[in-house]
mmCIF file of C-alpha atoms in Angstrom:
data_model
loop_
_atom_site.group_PDB
_atom_site.id
_atom_site.type_symbol
_atom_site.label_atom_id
_atom_site.label_comp_id
_atom_site.label_asym_id
_atom_site.label_seq_id
_atom_site.Cartn_x
_atom_site.Cartn_y
_atom_site.Cartn_z
ATOM 1 C CA MET A 1 19.186 0.474 -6.077
ATOM 2 C CA ASN A 2 17.428 -2.624 -7.435
ATOM 3 C CA PRO A 3 14.154 -2.798 -5.444
ATOM 4 C CA MET A 4 13.756 -6.552 -5.875
ATOM 5 C CA ALA A 5 17.311 -7.225 -4.625
ATOM 6 C CA MET A 6 16.957 -4.948 -1.611
ATOM 7 C CA PRO A 7 17.338 -6.641 1.795
ATOM 8 C CA LEU A 8 14.171 -6.665 3.844
ATOM 9 C CA GLU A 9 15.949 -5.507 6.977
ATOM 10 C CA THR A 10 18.666 -2.918 7.554
ATOM 11 C CA PRO A 11 18.968 -0.515 10.510
ATOM 12 C CA PHE A 12 16.678 1.940 8.714
ATOM 13 C CA GLN A 13 14.190 -0.676 7.541
ATOM 14 C CA ALA A 14 12.088 -3.474 8.982
ATOM 15 C CA GLY A 15 10.544 -6.345 7.085
ATOM 16 C CA CYS A 16 7.133 -7.876 7.674
ATOM 17 C CA GLN A 17 4.307 -9.746 5.961
ATOM 18 C CA ILE A 18 0.861 -8.308 5.302
ATOM 19 C CA ALA A 19 -1.631 -10.895 4.085
ATOM 20 C CA ASP A 20 1.301 -13.019 2.869
ATOM 21 C CA MET A 21 2.801 -10.109 0.930
ATOM 22 C CA ALA A 22 6.304 -8.938 1.797
ATOM 23 C CA ALA A 23 6.570 -5.319 2.949
ATOM 24 C CA VAL A 24 9.470 -3.034 3.818
ATOM 25 C CA LEU A 25 8.931 -0.413 6.528
ATOM 26 C CA ASP A 26 11.123 2.647 6.055
ATOM 27 C CA MET A 27 12.300 5.043 8.774
ATOM 28 C CA SER A 28 10.709 7.892 6.822
ATOM 29 C CA GLY A 29 7.295 6.411 7.612
ATOM 30 C CA ALA A 30 6.796 5.086 4.083
ATOM 31 C CA LEU A 31 5.847 1.499 3.256
ATOM 32 C CA TYR A 32 7.293 -0.325 0.239
ATOM 33 C CA LEU A 33 5.816 -3.434 -1.396
ATOM 34 C CA PRO A 34 8.763 -4.906 -3.357
ATOM 35 C CA GLN A 35 6.733 -7.537 -5.237
ATOM 36 C CA ASP A 36 4.761 -4.848 -7.078
ATOM 37 C CA GLN A 37 7.266 -1.995 -6.553
ATOM 38 C CA ILE A 38 4.686 0.214 -4.817
ATOM 39 C CA LEU A 39 5.573 2.976 -2.372
ATOM 40 C CA ILE A 40 2.840 4.076 0.056
ATOM 41 C CA VAL A 41 2.776 7.158 2.285
ATOM 42 C CA ALA A 42 -0.049 8.311 4.535
ATOM 43 C CA ASP A 43 -1.203 11.593 6.021
ATOM 44 C CA MET A 44 1.205 14.155 4.605
ATOM 45 C CA HIS A 45 -1.161 17.005 5.548
ATOM 46 C CA LEU A 46 0.555 19.354 3.100
ATOM 47 C CA GLU A 47 -0.140 23.082 3.619
ATOM 48 C CA LYS A 48 -1.114 22.557 7.245
ATOM 49 C CA GLY A 49 0.869 25.677 8.117
ATOM 50 C CA THR A 50 -1.082 27.886 5.712
ATOM 51 C CA SER A 51 -4.358 26.304 6.828
ATOM 52 C CA TRP A 52 -3.671 27.228 10.440
ATOM 53 C CA ALA A 53 -2.447 30.696 9.457
ATOM 54 C CA ARG A 54 -5.861 31.413 7.932
ATOM 55 C CA ARG A 55 -7.309 30.824 11.400
ATOM 56 C CA GLY A 56 -4.795 33.082 13.104
ATOM 57 C CA ILE A 57 -2.452 30.305 14.307
ATOM 58 C CA PHE A 58 0.941 31.001 12.792
ATOM 59 C CA LEU A 59 3.469 28.216 12.277
ATOM 60 C CA PRO A 60 6.753 28.290 10.330
ATOM 61 C CA PRO A 61 5.620 27.983 6.667
ATOM 62 C CA TYR A 62 7.999 25.165 5.770
ATOM 63 C CA ASP A 63 5.969 22.020 6.374
ATOM 64 C CA THR A 64 5.200 21.292 2.719
ATOM 65 C CA ARG A 65 8.806 21.766 1.590
ATOM 66 C CA GLN A 66 10.147 19.549 4.377
ATOM 67 C CA THR A 67 7.632 16.811 3.650
ATOM 68 C CA LEU A 68 8.286 16.867 -0.094
ATOM 69 C CA ALA A 69 12.045 16.768 0.509
ATOM 70 C CA ALA A 70 11.564 13.593 2.570
ATOM 71 C CA LEU A 71 9.272 12.147 -0.113
ATOM 72 C CA THR A 72 11.793 12.895 -2.861
ATOM 73 C CA SER A 73 14.525 11.155 -0.877
ATOM 74 C CA VAL A 74 12.553 7.966 -0.307
ATOM 75 C CA LEU A 75 11.372 7.877 -3.949
ATOM 76 C CA THR A 76 14.951 8.231 -5.148
ATOM 77 C CA PHE A 77 15.990 5.266 -3.012
ATOM 78 C CA TYR A 78 13.181 2.834 -3.867
ATOM 79 C CA GLN A 79 12.408 4.012 -7.438
ATOM 80 C CA PRO A 80 8.874 2.556 -7.379
ATOM 81 C CA LYS A 81 6.635 1.932 -10.355
ATOM 82 C CA MET A 82 3.633 3.187 -8.372
ATOM 83 C CA LEU A 83 3.179 5.827 -5.666
ATOM 84 C CA VAL A 84 0.091 5.753 -3.439
ATOM 85 C CA PHE A 85 -0.907 8.656 -1.197
ATOM 86 C CA LEU A 86 -3.096 7.079 1.465
ATOM 87 C CA GLY A 87 -5.359 10.041 2.180
ATOM 88 C CA ASP A 88 -5.105 13.376 3.984
ATOM 89 C CA SER A 89 -2.362 14.311 1.559
ATOM 90 C CA PHE A 90 -3.396 17.942 2.101
ATOM 91 C CA HIS A 91 -4.623 19.379 5.374
ATOM 92 C CA ASP A 92 -7.753 20.714 3.674
ATOM 93 C CA ALA A 93 -9.370 20.726 0.240
ATOM 94 C CA GLY A 94 -7.997 24.195 -0.550
ATOM 95 C CA GLY A 95 -4.394 23.151 0.080
ATOM 96 C CA PRO A 96 -3.354 22.566 -3.560
ATOM 97 C CA ALA A 97 -4.512 26.059 -4.550
ATOM 98 C CA ARG A 98 -2.307 27.571 -1.827
ATOM 99 C CA LEU A 99 0.885 25.975 -3.169
ATOM 100 C CA ASP A 100 3.315 28.508 -4.588
ATOM 101 C CA ASN A 101 4.290 27.968 -8.226
ATOM 102 C CA GLU A 102 7.682 26.452 -7.404
ATOM 103 C CA THR A 103 6.240 23.913 -4.971
ATOM 104 C CA LEU A 104 3.347 23.065 -7.288
ATOM 105 C CA THR A 105 5.810 22.395 -10.113
ATOM 106 C CA SER A 106 7.947 20.256 -7.799
ATOM 107 C CA LEU A 107 5.013 18.160 -6.569
ATOM 108 C CA SER A 108 3.652 17.761 -10.100
ATOM 109 C CA GLY A 109 7.059 16.505 -11.230
ATOM 110 C CA ILE A 110 7.192 14.017 -8.357
ATOM 111 C CA CYS A 111 3.768 12.614 -9.235
ATOM 112 C CA ALA A 112 4.523 12.363 -12.962
ATOM 113 C CA LYS A 113 7.549 10.073 -12.545
ATOM 114 C CA GLN A 114 5.435 6.966 -11.823
ATOM 115 C CA ASP A 115 1.795 5.941 -11.683
ATOM 116 C CA THR A 116 0.370 7.985 -8.814
ATOM 117 C CA PHE A 117 -2.854 7.295 -6.926
ATOM 118 C CA TRP A 118 -4.509 9.641 -4.454
ATOM 119 C CA VAL A 119 -6.742 7.778 -1.988
ATOM 120 C CA THR A 120 -9.299 10.235 -0.641
ATOM 121 C CA GLY A 121 -9.154 11.142 3.040
ATOM 122 C CA ASN A 122 -11.415 12.963 5.453
ATOM 123 C CA HIS A 123 -9.337 16.157 5.124
ATOM 124 C CA ASP A 124 -9.023 16.029 1.320
ATOM 125 C CA PRO A 125 -12.119 14.355 -0.134
ATOM 126 C CA GLU A 126 -11.075 14.837 -3.775
ATOM 127 C CA LYS A 127 -7.844 15.045 -5.748
ATOM 128 C CA SER A 128 -7.062 18.496 -7.107
ATOM 129 C CA ASN A 129 -7.076 18.929 -10.884
ATOM 130 C CA LEU A 130 -3.838 20.890 -10.432
ATOM 131 C CA LEU A 131 -1.935 17.660 -9.822
ATOM 132 C CA PRO A 132 -1.391 14.536 -11.950
ATOM 133 C CA GLY A 133 -2.553 11.111 -10.845
ATOM 134 C CA HIS A 134 -5.685 9.084 -10.249
ATOM 135 C CA SER A 135 -8.221 9.665 -7.477
ATOM 136 C CA CYS A 136 -9.914 6.729 -5.741
ATOM 137 C CA ALA A 137 -11.755 5.887 -2.532
ATOM 138 C CA GLU A 138 -9.597 2.787 -2.078
ATOM 139 C CA LEU A 139 -7.167 0.674 -4.060
ATOM 140 C CA GLY A 140 -6.615 -3.084 -4.258
ATOM 141 C CA VAL A 141 -3.213 -4.781 -4.404
ATOM 142 C CA GLY A 142 -3.729 -8.535 -4.500
ATOM 143 C CA ALA A 143 -5.760 -9.391 -1.389
ATOM 144 C CA ILE A 144 -4.871 -6.096 0.314
ATOM 145 C CA ARG A 145 -7.114 -3.032 0.462
ATOM 146 C CA LEU A 146 -5.383 0.347 0.572
ATOM 147 C CA VAL A 147 -7.723 2.744 2.392
ATOM 148 C CA HIS A 148 -7.504 5.910 4.437
ATOM 149 C CA ILE A 149 -9.603 4.987 7.484
ATOM 150 C CA PRO A 150 -9.037 1.503 8.969
ATOM 151 C CA GLY A 151 -11.867 -0.636 10.197
ATOM 152 C CA GLY A 152 -14.298 -3.425 9.518
ATOM 153 C CA SER A 153 -13.889 -7.182 9.457
ATOM 154 C CA LEU A 154 -10.986 -8.381 7.327
ATOM 155 C CA ASP A 155 -11.444 -12.169 7.376
ATOM 156 C CA HIS A 156 -8.595 -13.471 5.197
ATOM 157 C CA ALA A 157 -7.989 -10.245 3.263
ATOM 158 C CA GLY A 158 -5.484 -7.584 4.269
ATOM 159 C CA GLU A 159 -5.672 -3.848 4.843
ATOM 160 C CA ILE A 160 -3.172 -0.979 4.795
ATOM 161 C CA ALA A 161 -4.505 2.281 6.223
ATOM 162 C CA GLY A 162 -3.512 5.606 7.722
ATOM 163 C CA HIS A 163 -5.687 8.272 9.392
ATOM 164 C CA LEU A 164 -4.826 7.567 13.045
ATOM 165 C CA HIS A 165 -1.177 8.762 13.052
ATOM 166 C CA PRO A 166 0.024 5.933 15.350
ATOM 167 C CA ALA A 167 2.753 6.713 17.869
ATOM 168 C CA ALA A 168 4.312 4.599 20.595
ATOM 169 C CA SER A 169 5.331 5.617 24.091
ATOM 170 C CA VAL A 170 8.415 3.678 25.202
ATOM 171 C CA VAL A 171 9.883 3.842 28.708
ATOM 172 C CA GLY A 172 13.609 3.347 29.107
ATOM 173 C CA ARG A 173 16.330 4.587 31.430
ATOM 174 C CA GLY A 174 13.792 6.313 33.608
ATOM 175 C CA ARG A 175 12.103 8.395 30.939
ATOM 176 C CA ALA A 176 9.337 8.012 28.369
ATOM 177 C CA VAL A 177 9.903 8.710 24.682
ATOM 178 C CA LYS A 178 7.133 9.096 22.104
ATOM 179 C CA ARG A 179 7.887 7.993 18.532
ATOM 180 C CA ARG A 180 5.971 7.456 15.322
ATOM 181 C CA CYS A 181 5.336 3.811 14.563
ATOM 182 C CA PHE A 182 3.866 1.237 12.232
ATOM 183 C CA VAL A 183 1.492 -1.262 13.836
ATOM 184 C CA THR A 184 0.439 -4.566 12.280
ATOM 185 C CA ASP A 185 -0.904 -7.993 13.150
ATOM 186 C CA GLY A 186 0.039 -9.455 9.763
ATOM 187 C CA ILE A 187 -3.371 -8.704 8.282
ATOM 188 C CA ARG A 188 -4.005 -5.025 9.059
ATOM 189 C CA MET A 189 -1.271 -2.389 8.908
ATOM 190 C CA ILE A 190 -1.625 1.246 9.991
ATOM 191 C CA LEU A 191 1.061 3.630 8.796
ATOM 192 C CA PRO A 192 2.484 6.585 10.704
ATOM 193 C CA ALA A 193 1.820 10.079 9.429
ATOM 194 C CA PHE A 194 4.419 11.117 6.859
ATOM 195 C CA GLY A 195 3.938 14.887 7.188
ATOM 196 C CA SER A 196 6.492 16.982 9.048
ATOM 197 C CA PHE A 197 3.834 18.918 11.021
ATOM 198 C CA THR A 198 1.617 15.972 11.966
ATOM 199 C CA GLY A 199 1.221 14.750 15.528
ATOM 200 C CA GLY A 200 0.852 11.196 16.755
ATOM 201 C CA LEU A 201 -1.846 9.268 18.650
ATOM 202 C CA ASN A 202 -0.733 6.719 21.242
ATOM 203 C CA ILE A 203 -1.508 3.247 19.935
ATOM 204 C CA ARG A 204 -2.871 2.330 23.380
ATOM 205 C CA ASP A 205 -5.591 4.956 22.863
ATOM 206 C CA ASN A 206 -9.206 3.798 22.643
ATOM 207 C CA ALA A 207 -9.282 4.811 18.963
ATOM 208 C CA PHE A 208 -7.297 1.618 18.222
ATOM 209 C CA LYS A 209 -9.500 -0.597 20.397
ATOM 210 C CA GLY A 210 -10.563 -3.821 18.675
ATOM 211 C CA MET A 211 -8.243 -3.361 15.684
ATOM 212 C CA PHE A 212 -5.294 -5.369 16.965
ATOM 213 C CA GLU A 213 -6.480 -8.238 19.154
ATOM 214 C CA ARG A 214 -4.179 -10.905 17.717
ATOM 215 C CA LYS A 215 -1.130 -12.024 19.672
ATOM 216 C CA SER A 216 0.867 -11.563 16.465
ATOM 217 C CA THR A 217 0.578 -7.750 16.722
ATOM 218 C CA VAL A 218 3.944 -6.023 16.399
ATOM 219 C CA VAL A 219 4.705 -2.327 16.752
ATOM 220 C CA HIS A 220 7.600 -1.085 14.628
ATOM 221 C CA VAL A 221 8.847 2.020 16.407
ATOM 222 C CA ILE A 222 10.850 4.583 14.428
ATOM 223 C CA GLY A 223 13.851 5.539 16.522
ATOM 224 C CA GLU A 224 16.510 8.110 15.794
ATOM 225 C CA GLN A 225 18.796 5.681 13.962
ATOM 226 C CA GLN A 226 16.832 2.480 13.438
ATOM 227 C CA ILE A 227 13.440 0.781 13.643
ATOM 228 C CA TYR A 228 12.675 -1.256 16.778
ATOM 229 C CA SER A 229 10.085 -4.046 16.643
ATOM 230 C CA LEU A 230 8.219 -4.479 19.938
ATOM 231 C CA PRO A 231 5.149 -6.387 21.182
ATOM 232 C CA LEU A 232 2.143 -4.194 21.896
ATOM 233 C CA PRO A 233 2.052 -4.941 25.677
ATOM 234 C CA ALA A 234 5.590 -3.537 26.017
ATOM 235 C CA LEU A 235 4.318 -0.022 25.269
ATOM 236 C CA THR A 236 2.829 2.350 27.807
ATOM 237 C CA ARG A 237 -0.380 4.320 27.732
#
């Protein structure tokens, strides 16, 4: 697949502009910037299962493998020149050390195929020396800041962030459905959590208050077979 020739919208993608830069939203929860061939994923929370097990809460120990399988698939499709992990890549700072040898080798191979940047998050403040790539507090792409936690005044610059795990509650046919989503007003974009064991926070929650006041705000809801683009007022609390 030629990334620059890729259509901006198919049933499993949605196109949008962030600070005048074209972006492709993928059903996996990843964001692709075709101009610079950058793939961005947020909040993988790898090794969440083993983190909880240490506290006596036992979950099926497959979250890391499932998440990396999804990451491998989206990387194979887009073939980016740069991969950016937008923070909380691991559920805690000890996560990399808990990887088994096979998974560590697999993740190292994934990161070595392109320039890889690890933006620090509140769960994983530093990149592990076990893994290739560059560690940074934030990253700039043109006028856009890539950060973990959204916030602050943007003026004419743009921002792509994670941290909040946005999810949308949609009512249809007499029932409510909760789905992961992207939310953007054309200047700020918050990505859904990419990890297989991560939950979602309703975008009508107070945690999002003040971030999306523009009438241009659109919520891109990840359905079972396609992405649906909806205005914020159409979603329930």
